[in-house]
């Protein structure tokens, strides 16, 4: 049974409101049992000082520990930041005790360091299994060229990703694309920064990055791009019109959230996946799919 | 062991652009890339120019790109490089953002050293001339060990994704060094250094992509140093403008509601009274609003359950720091 403490993060319910329902629908269809964590805080997203985000994340980890469940994230940044906090808390018992004493004890919580945190992409690759996912595919994405875009926190640093234990974590996105019937397009940019974190500090550099990645994918023949990170989506989809004017060229590359891509292949409609909410139209890509079978009704 | 090296050759007196030449060499099983270069120089072409000194990864002199990736030539074995090379050929190129001087030698000045110097990375002591030696405790130095072990090899700057789109960005090597000095108890110019580091194209331009940390051969973790510099600047009330507004608004939103209020974040980043800035948000916001790809408006943003506990954590942290 795939049972998880579900940590949706802020953006899946804020700036990318299409992500949360898409992820929940897909998880339910695949038979995951999700217990949503509603009373926990933002991870800090690498913006807040570790001194305050570590206790906030320790609180989240402790609450999942009480539930006896691993955490499922749907955002690369959430995954990276809470994963990093977890690593520090697990490796350094003294530090963990200090946080427990100073911050968690008041609420009667104590983190013992046993919670596992996994992005939905890793769960598909490791817990659920891509072969099993293949059996669920009813609308294979045959002939569709798909560029992957991981988000920094799903690529680095290697100790937080636990790469020695899970060496394939840098390949799951392409593996998932292939399992869904699509063709993975190799790009240089797939593991790089989308540009979102510096949108406020240096817009030119940010748009340059957004433009470079989407143009590169397009040049290499991609019909669509997929990302497990809603912050990358805000940039690569949301800022694409601005990147077009910055680069003085049309780009028009649809960008999908990972659960949306999986969702379409296992029978959901673009409407179920709320794709009309994207800034860059996804219509051209939708036409490429052979709609063999569509779930008549939402199972949710 | 027989290996073929494909080396970038460039002679400014004879050509405007460089090209690659291949050399077959026979070396020891555990020979490094630097050993390989020396072998080419002694047995094929004595005019080959490259740098290197300590041969033990300490001087940071021998950085090159091996198979397209920045690395320290004296710490990379040819046996390993062959496995990653295209068709078993090991390619060796100079670091890329730098101007080329000859073959594998590049101009370190504008690429690394000028930026580095601009940060004034030295301790400014308060002690009067001739006074007793300024002492630093063992434990303090131990804490600085990580950042002090930088060899100025330049690999973090080579891997930096911001420098890749903006050569004027000061880069992780220089920022790490200024962090090292700011953390030194003998330094009396902390505030001045933090103010400078908070200026344009410095700490706030970092995307925290962790490439610098991933590229560093000495586990200096420059990305972390940049995080710490930001935190320190904010704590000391240093810096202003959009990135600092963004940082403060983010913290205020999580502190009050437990999670991020993105509408408030966007407006407060520009500043409530910054009309041109706010107008620029218009098209982006409108596009998102029309597609319903938008967070709830500011006044509808609800507190999370558990927000009180988060606020308690914040208050406690603020009291303590
Ligand atoms: S921080 Fe690391 S990668 Fe950067 S210059 Fe120093 S030793 Fe080299
Ligand atoms: S020769 Fe000194 S680091 Fe390589």
Coordinates of N, CA and C in Angstrom, one line a residue, chain B residues 16-183:
Chain B
X16 N 43.6 33.4 -34.7 CA 42.6 34.2 -34.0 C 41.7 33.2 -33.2
X17 N 41.6 32.0 -33.7 CA 40.8 31.0 -33.0 C 41.6 29.8 -32.8
X18 N 41.3 29.1 -31.8 CA 42.0 27.8 -31.5 C 41.4 26.6 -32.1
X19 N 42.1 25.5 -32.0 CA 41.5 24.2 -32.5 C 42.0 23.1 -31.6
X20 N 41.5 21.9 -31.9 CA 41.9 20.8 -31.0 C 42.9 19.9 -31.8
X21 N 43.9 19.4 -31.0 CA 44.8 18.4 -31.6 C 44.8 17.1 -30.7
X22 N 45.0 16.0 -31.3 CA 45.0 14.7 -30.6 C 46.4 14.2 -30.4
X23 N 46.7 13.6 -29.2 CA 48.0 13.1 -28.9 C 47.8 11.7 -28.2
X24 N 48.4 10.7 -28.7 CA 48.4 9.4 -28.1 C 49.6 9.2 -27.2
X25 N 49.3 8.9 -25.9 CA 50.4 8.8 -24.9 C 50.3 7.4 -24.2
X26 N 51.4 7.1 -23.6 CA 51.4 5.8 -22.8 C 51.8 6.2 -21.4
X27 N 50.9 6.0 -20.5 CA 51.2 6.4 -19.1 C 50.8 5.3 -18.1
X28 N 51.2 5.6 -16.9 CA 51.0 4.7 -15.7 C 49.5 4.6 -15.5
X29 N 49.1 3.5 -14.9 CA 47.6 3.2 -14.6 C 47.0 4.3 -13.8
X30 N 47.8 4.8 -12.8 CA 47.2 5.9 -12.0 C 47.6 7.3 -12.3
X31 N 48.0 7.5 -13.5 CA 48.4 8.8 -14.0 C 47.2 9.8 -14.0
X32 N 47.4 11.0 -13.6 CA 46.4 12.0 -13.6 C 46.3 12.8 -15.0
X33 N 45.3 13.6 -15.2 CA 45.3 14.4 -16.4 C 46.5 15.3 -16.5
X34 N 46.9 15.8 -15.3 CA 48.1 16.7 -15.3 C 49.3 15.9 -15.7
X35 N 49.4 14.7 -15.3 CA 50.6 13.8 -15.7 C 50.5 13.7 -17.2
X36 N 49.3 13.4 -17.7 CA 49.1 13.3 -19.2 C 49.6 14.5 -19.9
X37 N 49.2 15.7 -19.4 CA 49.6 16.9 -20.1 C 51.2 17.0 -20.1
X38 N 51.8 16.7 -19.0 CA 53.2 16.7 -18.9 C 53.9 15.8 -19.9
X39 N 53.2 14.6 -20.0 CA 53.8 13.6 -20.9 C 53.7 14.1 -22.4
X40 N 52.6 14.8 -22.7 CA 52.4 15.3 -24.1 C 53.5 16.4 -24.3
X41 N 53.7 17.2 -23.3 CA 54.7 18.3 -23.4 C 56.1 17.7 -23.6
X42 N 56.4 16.6 -22.9 CA 57.8 16.1 -23.0 C 58.0 15.2 -24.2
X43 N 57.0 14.5 -24.6 CA 57.2 13.5 -25.7 C 56.6 14.0 -27.0
X44 N 55.7 14.9 -27.1 CA 55.1 15.3 -28.4 C 55.4 16.8 -28.8
X45 N 55.1 17.7 -27.9 CA 55.2 19.1 -28.3 C 55.5 19.9 -27.1
X46 N 56.8 20.4 -27.0 CA 57.2 21.1 -25.9 C 56.6 22.5 -25.8
X47 N 55.9 22.9 -26.8 CA 55.3 24.3 -26.8 C 53.9 24.3 -26.1
X48 N 53.4 23.1 -25.7 CA 52.1 23.0 -25.0 C 52.1 23.8 -23.7
X49 N 51.2 24.7 -23.5 CA 51.2 25.5 -22.3 C 50.0 25.2 -21.4
X50 N 50.3 25.0 -20.2 CA 49.2 24.7 -19.2 C 49.8 25.1 -17.8
X51 N 48.9 25.1 -16.8 CA 49.4 25.5 -15.5 C 49.3 24.3 -14.5
X52 N 50.0 24.4 -13.4 CA 50.0 23.4 -12.4 C 51.2 23.6 -11.6
X53 N 51.1 23.2 -10.3 CA 52.2 23.5 -9.4 C 52.3 22.4 -8.4
X54 N 51.4 22.3 -7.4 CA 51.5 21.4 -6.3 C 51.3 19.9 -6.6
X55 N 50.6 19.7 -7.6 CA 50.2 18.3 -8.0 C 49.5 17.5 -6.9
X56 N 49.0 18.2 -5.9 CA 48.2 17.5 -4.9 C 46.9 18.1 -4.6
X57 N 46.4 19.0 -5.5 CA 45.1 19.6 -5.3 C 45.1 20.7 -4.3
X58 N 46.2 21.3 -4.0 CA 46.2 22.3 -3.0 C 46.4 23.7 -3.5
X59 N 47.0 23.9 -4.7 CA 47.2 25.3 -5.2 C 46.1 25.8 -6.0
X60 N 45.3 24.9 -6.6 CA 44.2 25.4 -7.4 C 44.6 25.9 -8.7
X61 N 45.8 25.6 -9.2 CA 46.3 26.2 -10.4 C 45.9 25.5 -11.7
X62 N 45.7 24.2 -11.5 CA 45.6 23.3 -12.7 C 44.2 23.1 -13.3
X63 N 43.2 24.0 -12.9 CA 41.8 23.8 -13.3 C 41.7 23.8 -14.8
X64 N 41.0 22.8 -15.3 CA 40.7 22.8 -16.8 C 39.4 22.1 -16.9
X65 N 38.9 22.0 -18.1 CA 37.7 21.2 -18.4 C 38.1 19.9 -19.0
X66 N 37.7 18.8 -18.3 CA 38.0 17.5 -18.8 C 36.7 16.9 -19.3
X67 N 36.6 16.5 -20.5 CA 35.4 16.1 -21.2 C 34.2 17.0 -20.9
X68 N 34.6 18.3 -21.0 CA 33.5 19.4 -20.9 C 33.1 19.7 -19.5
X69 N 33.8 19.1 -18.5 CA 33.4 19.4 -17.1 C 34.6 20.0 -16.4
X70 N 34.4 21.1 -15.6 CA 35.5 21.7 -14.9 C 36.0 20.8 -13.8
X71 N 37.3 20.7 -13.7 CA 37.9 19.8 -12.7 C 39.4 20.2 -12.5
X72 N 39.9 19.7 -11.4 CA 41.3 19.9 -11.0 C 42.1 18.8 -11.7
X73 N 43.0 19.2 -12.7 CA 43.7 18.2 -13.5 C 44.5 17.2 -12.7
X74 N 45.1 17.7 -11.5 CA 46.0 16.8 -10.8 C 45.2 15.9 -9.9
X75 N 43.9 16.0 -9.8 CA 43.1 15.1 -8.9 C 42.1 14.3 -9.7
X76 N 42.3 14.3 -11.1 CA 41.5 13.5 -11.9 C 42.3 12.4 -12.6
X77 N 42.0 11.2 -12.4 CA 42.9 10.2 -13.1 C 42.4 10.0 -14.5
X78 N 43.4 9.7 -15.4 CA 43.1 9.4 -16.8 C 42.2 8.2 -16.9
X79 N 42.5 7.2 -16.1 CA 41.7 6.0 -16.2 C 40.2 6.3 -16.0
X80 N 39.9 7.2 -15.1 CA 38.5 7.6 -14.9 C 38.0 8.4 -16.1
X81 N 38.8 9.4 -16.5 CA 38.4 10.3 -17.5 C 38.1 9.6 -18.9
X82 N 38.9 8.5 -19.1 CA 38.7 7.7 -20.4 C 37.3 7.2 -20.4
X83 N 36.8 6.7 -19.3 CA 35.5 6.1 -19.3 C 34.4 7.1 -19.6
X84 N 34.6 8.3 -19.2 CA 33.6 9.4 -19.5 C 33.8 10.1 -20.9
X85 N 35.0 9.8 -21.5 CA 35.3 10.5 -22.7 C 34.5 10.0 -23.9
X86 N 34.4 10.8 -24.9 CA 33.7 10.4 -26.1 C 34.6 9.4 -26.9
X87 N 34.2 8.3 -27.2 CA 34.9 7.2 -27.9 C 36.3 7.0 -27.3
X88 N 36.3 7.1 -26.0 CA 37.6 6.8 -25.2 C 38.6 7.8 -25.3
X89 N 38.3 9.0 -25.9 CA 39.2 10.1 -26.1 C 38.9 11.1 -24.9
X90 N 40.0 11.5 -24.3 CA 39.8 12.5 -23.2 C 40.0 13.9 -23.7
X91 N 39.0 14.7 -23.6 CA 39.2 16.1 -24.1 C 39.6 17.0 -23.0
X92 N 40.5 17.9 -23.3 CA 41.0 18.9 -22.3 C 40.9 20.3 -22.8
X93 N 40.1 21.2 -22.1 CA 39.9 22.5 -22.6 C 40.1 23.5 -21.4
X94 N 40.4 24.8 -21.7 CA 40.5 25.8 -20.7 C 39.1 26.0 -20.0
X95 N 39.1 26.6 -18.8 CA 37.8 27.0 -18.2 C 37.1 28.0 -19.1
X96 N 35.8 27.9 -19.2 CA 35.1 28.7 -20.3 C 34.8 30.1 -20.1
X97 N 34.5 30.7 -19.0 CA 34.1 32.1 -19.1 C 35.3 33.0 -19.3
X98 N 36.5 32.4 -19.1 CA 37.7 33.3 -19.1 C 38.2 33.5 -20.5
X99 N 39.0 34.6 -20.7 CA 39.6 34.9 -22.0 C 40.8 34.0 -22.1
X100 N 41.0 33.4 -23.3 CA 42.1 32.5 -23.5 C 43.4 33.3 -23.7
X101 N 44.5 32.8 -23.2 CA 45.8 33.4 -23.4 C 46.6 32.5 -24.3
X102 N 46.9 31.3 -23.9 CA 47.5 30.3 -24.8 C 47.2 28.9 -24.4
X103 N 46.8 28.1 -25.4 CA 46.5 26.7 -25.1 C 45.5 26.6 -23.9
X104 N 45.9 26.0 -22.8 CA 45.1 25.8 -21.6 C 45.2 26.9 -20.6
X105 N 46.0 27.9 -20.9 CA 46.1 29.0 -20.0 C 45.1 30.1 -20.3
X106 N 44.4 30.5 -19.3 CA 43.4 31.6 -19.5 C 43.7 32.7 -18.6
X107 N 43.0 33.8 -18.9 CA 43.2 35.0 -18.1 C 42.4 35.0 -16.8
X108 N 43.1 34.8 -15.7 CA 42.4 34.7 -14.4 C 41.9 36.0 -13.9
X109 N 42.5 37.1 -14.4 CA 42.2 38.4 -13.8 C 40.8 38.8 -13.9
X110 N 40.2 39.0 -15.1 CA 38.8 39.4 -15.1 C 37.9 38.3 -14.8
X111 N 38.2 37.1 -15.0 CA 37.4 36.0 -14.7 C 37.2 35.8 -13.2
X112 N 38.3 35.9 -12.5 CA 38.3 35.6 -11.0 C 38.9 36.6 -10.1
X113 N 40.1 37.1 -10.5 CA 40.9 37.8 -9.5 C 40.3 39.3 -9.3
X114 N 39.9 39.9 -10.4 CA 39.4 41.3 -10.2 C 38.2 41.3 -9.4
X115 N 37.3 40.3 -9.6 CA 36.0 40.3 -8.9 C 36.4 40.0 -7.4
X116 N 37.3 39.1 -7.2 CA 37.7 38.7 -5.9 C 38.3 39.9 -5.2
X117 N 39.1 40.7 -5.8 CA 39.7 41.9 -5.2 C 38.7 42.9 -4.9
X118 N 37.7 43.0 -5.8 CA 36.6 44.1 -5.5 C 35.9 43.9 -4.2
X119 N 35.9 42.7 -3.7 CA 35.3 42.4 -2.4 C 36.1 42.7 -1.2
X120 N 37.3 43.2 -1.4 CA 38.3 43.5 -0.3 C 38.4 42.3 0.6
X121 N 38.8 41.2 0.2 CA 38.7 40.0 1.0 C 39.9 39.9 2.0
X122 N 40.1 40.9 2.8 CA 41.1 40.8 3.8 C 40.6 41.3 5.1
X123 N 41.3 40.9 6.2 CA 40.9 41.3 7.5 C 41.3 42.7 7.8
X124 N 40.4 43.6 8.2 CA 40.8 44.9 8.6 C 40.8 45.0 10.1
X125 N 41.9 45.0 10.7 CA 42.0 44.9 12.2 C 41.9 46.2 12.8
X126 N 41.4 46.2 14.1 CA 41.2 47.4 14.9 C 42.4 47.7 15.7
X127 N 43.3 46.7 15.8 CA 44.4 46.8 16.7 C 45.3 47.9 16.3
X128 N 45.8 48.7 17.3 CA 46.8 49.7 16.9 C 48.1 49.1 16.5
X129 N 48.8 49.7 15.6 CA 50.0 49.2 15.1 C 51.0 48.9 16.3
X130 N 51.6 47.8 16.3 CA 52.5 47.5 17.4 C 51.9 46.9 18.6
X131 N 50.5 46.8 18.6 CA 49.9 46.2 19.8 C 50.1 44.7 19.8
X132 N 49.6 44.0 20.8 CA 49.8 42.6 20.9 C 49.1 41.9 19.7
X133 N 49.6 40.7 19.5 CA 49.0 39.9 18.4 C 47.5 39.7 18.6
X134 N 46.8 39.8 17.5 CA 45.3 39.6 17.6 C 45.0 38.1 17.6
X135 N 44.5 37.6 18.6 CA 44.4 36.1 18.8 C 43.0 35.6 18.3
X136 N 43.0 34.4 17.7 CA 41.7 33.8 17.4 C 41.7 32.4 18.0
X137 N 40.6 32.1 18.6 CA 40.6 30.8 19.3 C 40.5 29.6 18.3
X138 N 41.0 28.5 18.8 CA 41.0 27.3 18.0 C 39.6 27.0 17.5
X139 N 38.6 27.1 18.4 CA 37.2 26.7 18.0 C 36.7 27.6 16.8
X140 N 37.1 28.9 16.9 CA 36.6 29.8 15.8 C 37.3 29.4 14.5
X141 N 38.5 29.1 14.6 CA 39.2 28.7 13.3 C 38.7 27.4 12.8
X142 N 38.3 26.5 13.7 CA 37.8 25.2 13.2 C 36.5 25.5 12.5
X143 N 35.7 26.4 13.0 CA 34.4 26.7 12.3 C 34.6 27.3 10.9
X144 N 35.8 28.0 10.8 CA 36.1 28.6 9.5 C 36.8 27.7 8.5
X145 N 37.2 26.5 9.0 CA 38.0 25.6 8.2 C 37.4 25.3 6.8
X146 N 36.1 25.0 6.9 CA 35.4 24.7 5.6 C 35.6 25.8 4.6
X147 N 35.3 27.1 4.9 CA 35.4 28.1 3.9 C 36.8 28.6 3.7
X148 N 37.7 28.3 4.6 CA 39.1 28.7 4.4 C 39.8 27.7 3.5
X149 N 39.3 26.6 3.3 CA 40.0 25.6 2.4 C 39.9 25.9 0.9
X150 N 39.3 27.0 0.6 CA 39.2 27.4 -0.8 C 40.6 27.6 -1.4
X151 N 40.8 27.0 -2.6 CA 42.1 27.1 -3.2 C 42.1 28.1 -4.4
X152 N 40.9 28.8 -4.6 CA 40.8 29.7 -5.7 C 41.0 28.9 -7.1
X153 N 40.5 27.7 -7.1 CA 40.6 27.0 -8.4 C 39.7 27.5 -9.5
X154 N 38.6 28.2 -9.1 CA 37.7 28.8 -10.0 C 36.6 27.9 -10.5
X155 N 36.6 26.7 -10.1 CA 35.6 25.7 -10.6 C 34.2 26.1 -10.3
X156 N 34.0 26.7 -9.1 CA 32.6 27.1 -8.8 C 32.1 28.2 -9.7
X157 N 33.0 29.1 -10.1 CA 32.6 30.1 -11.0 C 32.4 29.5 -12.4
X158 N 33.2 28.6 -12.7 CA 33.0 27.9 -14.0 C 31.6 27.2 -14.1
X159 N 31.2 26.6 -13.0 CA 29.9 25.9 -13.0 C 28.7 26.8 -12.7
X160 N 29.0 28.0 -12.3 CA 27.9 29.0 -11.9 C 27.0 29.3 -13.0
X161 N 25.7 29.0 -12.8 CA 24.7 29.2 -13.8 C 24.3 30.7 -14.1
X162 N 24.7 31.5 -13.1 CA 24.4 33.0 -13.3 C 25.5 33.6 -14.1
X163 N 26.8 33.2 -13.8 CA 27.9 33.7 -14.7 C 27.7 33.3 -16.1
X164 N 27.1 32.1 -16.3 CA 26.9 31.6 -17.6 C 26.0 32.6 -18.5
X165 N 25.1 33.3 -17.8 CA 24.3 34.3 -18.5 C 24.7 35.7 -18.3
X166 N 25.6 35.9 -17.3 CA 26.0 37.3 -16.9 C 27.4 37.3 -16.4
X167 N 28.4 37.6 -17.2 CA 29.8 37.6 -16.8 C 30.1 38.6 -15.7
X168 N 29.3 39.6 -15.6 CA 29.5 40.6 -14.6 C 29.2 40.2 -13.1
X169 N 28.4 39.1 -13.0 CA 28.0 38.7 -11.7 C 29.3 38.3 -10.9
X170 N 29.4 38.7 -9.7 CA 30.7 38.5 -8.9 C 31.1 37.1 -8.7
X171 N 30.1 36.2 -8.6 CA 30.4 34.8 -8.5 C 30.6 34.2 -7.2
X172 N 30.5 32.9 -7.0 CA 30.6 32.2 -5.7 C 32.0 32.2 -5.1
X173 N 33.0 32.2 -5.9 CA 34.4 32.1 -5.3 C 34.6 33.4 -4.5
X174 N 34.3 34.5 -5.1 CA 34.5 35.8 -4.4 C 33.6 36.0 -3.2
X175 N 32.4 35.5 -3.3 CA 31.4 35.7 -2.2 C 31.8 34.8 -1.1
X176 N 32.3 33.6 -1.4 CA 32.7 32.7 -0.3 C 33.9 33.3 0.5
X177 N 34.7 34.0 -0.3 CA 35.9 34.6 0.4 C 35.5 35.7 1.3
X178 N 34.6 36.5 0.8 CA 34.1 37.7 1.7 C 33.4 37.1 2.9
X179 N 32.7 36.0 2.8 CA 32.1 35.4 3.9 C 33.1 35.0 4.9
X180 N 34.2 34.4 4.4 CA 35.3 33.9 5.3 C 35.8 35.1 6.1
X181 N 36.0 36.3 5.5 CA 36.5 37.4 6.2 C 35.5 38.0 7.2
X182 N 34.3 38.1 6.8 CA 33.2 38.6 7.6 C 33.1 37.8 8.9
X183 N 33.3 36.5 8.8 CA 33.2 35.6 9.9 C 34.4 35.6 10.8

